[in-house]
Tab-separated table of C-alpha atoms in Angstrom:
chain	number	residue	atom	x	y	z
A	218	MET	CA	-14.558	-43.090	-8.719
A	219	LEU	CA	-11.309	-41.708	-7.003
A	220	VAL	CA	-11.671	-40.182	-3.820
A	221	GLY	CA	-12.187	-36.320	-3.900
A	222	THR	CA	-13.549	-36.141	-7.403
A	223	GLY	CA	-17.131	-36.565	-6.947
A	224	PRO	CA	-19.725	-33.795	-7.684
A	225	LEU	CA	-19.764	-32.308	-3.861
A	226	THR	CA	-16.257	-32.167	-4.056
A	227	ARG	CA	-16.336	-30.147	-7.174
A	228	THR	CA	-19.261	-27.973	-5.692
A	229	MET	CA	-16.921	-27.087	-2.931
A	230	ALA	CA	-14.117	-26.437	-4.801
A	231	ALA	CA	-16.095	-23.876	-7.119
A	232	ASN	CA	-17.079	-21.957	-4.220
A	233	ALA	CA	-13.370	-20.943	-2.874
A	234	PRO	CA	-10.171	-20.061	-4.828
A	235	GLN	CA	-7.561	-22.699	-4.916
A	236	SER	CA	-4.004	-23.042	-6.463
A	237	ILE	CA	-4.277	-23.510	-10.284
A	238	ALA	CA	-2.146	-26.459	-9.516
A	239	ALA	CA	-5.241	-28.267	-7.992
A	240	PHE	CA	-7.293	-28.338	-11.316
A	241	SER	CA	-7.180	-31.305	-13.634
A	242	GLU	CA	-6.585	-31.160	-17.171
A	243	GLY	CA	-9.142	-30.137	-19.229
A	244	ALA	CA	-10.557	-27.940	-16.325
A	245	CYS	CA	-11.805	-24.291	-17.576
A	246	VAL	CA	-11.210	-22.030	-14.551
A	247	GLN	CA	-11.514	-18.373	-13.810
A	248	ILE	CA	-8.221	-16.609	-12.252
A	249	ARG	CA	-9.422	-15.085	-9.000
A	250	ALA	CA	-5.849	-14.138	-7.320
A	251	LEU	CA	-2.553	-13.465	-8.325
A	252	SER	CA	0.195	-12.865	-5.654
A	253	GLY	CA	3.971	-12.884	-4.948
A	254	ASP	CA	6.735	-11.323	-6.226
A	255	ARG	CA	5.449	-7.942	-8.048
A	256	GLN	CA	7.474	-8.087	-11.439
A	257	LEU	CA	6.500	-11.638	-11.768
A	258	CYS	CA	2.887	-11.079	-11.450
A	259	LEU	CA	2.874	-7.962	-13.774
A	260	ARG	CA	4.929	-10.279	-16.410
A	261	LEU	CA	2.172	-12.696	-16.043
A	262	GLU	CA	-0.543	-10.519	-16.291
A	263	SER	CA	1.123	-9.106	-19.486
A	264	MET	CA	0.816	-12.695	-21.127
A	265	GLY	CA	-2.764	-12.837	-20.337
A	266	LEU	CA	-2.922	-14.319	-16.581
A	267	ALA	CA	-4.882	-11.538	-15.375
A	268	VAL	CA	-7.514	-11.792	-12.233
A	269	GLY	CA	-10.921	-12.443	-13.974
A	270	LYS	CA	-9.705	-13.988	-17.186
A	271	GLU	CA	-10.953	-17.599	-18.022
A	272	VAL	CA	-8.127	-19.994	-18.911
A	273	GLN	CA	-8.151	-23.731	-19.645
A	274	VAL	CA	-5.615	-26.083	-17.800
A	275	LEU	CA	-4.289	-28.193	-21.085
A	276	LYS	CA	-1.675	-30.038	-19.099
A	277	ASN	CA	-0.805	-30.503	-15.503
A	278	SER	CA	2.548	-32.434	-14.679
A	279	GLY	CA	2.369	-31.582	-10.920
A	280	ARG	CA	5.554	-29.422	-11.426
A	281	GLY	CA	4.284	-27.470	-14.358
A	282	LEU	CA	1.492	-26.249	-16.134
A	283	LEU	CA	0.177	-25.773	-19.762
A	284	LEU	CA	-2.599	-23.167	-19.955
A	285	LYS	CA	-4.526	-21.630	-22.695
A	286	THR	CA	-5.938	-18.162	-22.458
A	287	GLU	CA	-7.987	-16.804	-25.708
A	288	PHE	CA	-5.247	-17.577	-28.318
A	289	THR	CA	-2.190	-17.800	-25.923
A	290	ARG	CA	-0.747	-20.971	-24.842
A	291	LEU	CA	1.368	-20.455	-21.764
A	292	ALA	CA	3.785	-23.068	-20.025
A	293	ILE	CA	4.490	-22.102	-16.562
A	294	ARG	CA	6.643	-23.917	-13.701
A	295	LEU	CA	5.099	-23.863	-10.402
A	296	SER	CA	7.120	-21.962	-7.966
A	297	PRO	CA	6.931	-20.443	-4.217
A	298	ALA	CA	7.464	-17.135	-5.857
A	299	PHE	CA	3.936	-16.750	-6.632
A	300	MET	CA	0.615	-18.047	-6.011
A	301	LEU	CA	-2.166	-18.241	-8.728
A	302	GLN	CA	-5.674	-18.873	-7.566
A	303	ALA	CA	-8.534	-20.044	-9.519
A	304	VAL	CA	-12.048	-21.288	-9.380
A	305	TYR	CA	-14.197	-23.411	-11.846
A	306	ALA	CA	-15.320	-21.046	-14.704
A	307	GLY	CA	-18.798	-19.824	-14.565
A	308	HIS	CA	-19.066	-19.836	-10.650
A	309	ALA	CA	-19.310	-16.550	-8.628
């Protein structure tokens, strides 16, 4: 087993929002916070990445993400211009 991938680590991670880049491919997460440039945040919200939405991480290359929300797939490049934080879906 890889270090940092056990059930305890996953449980701890589920309790606190973290960058969406920290989640592995296949993870279903719930968006908890979206911060950064106001126009960029509004644009992401209009494409379905809103607080409270559940998304699936389809691909995580380390520099970019392919996300699925409802019937939409979004490819986003990670940038210091915004922060997208999430928790594993189903956790309060």
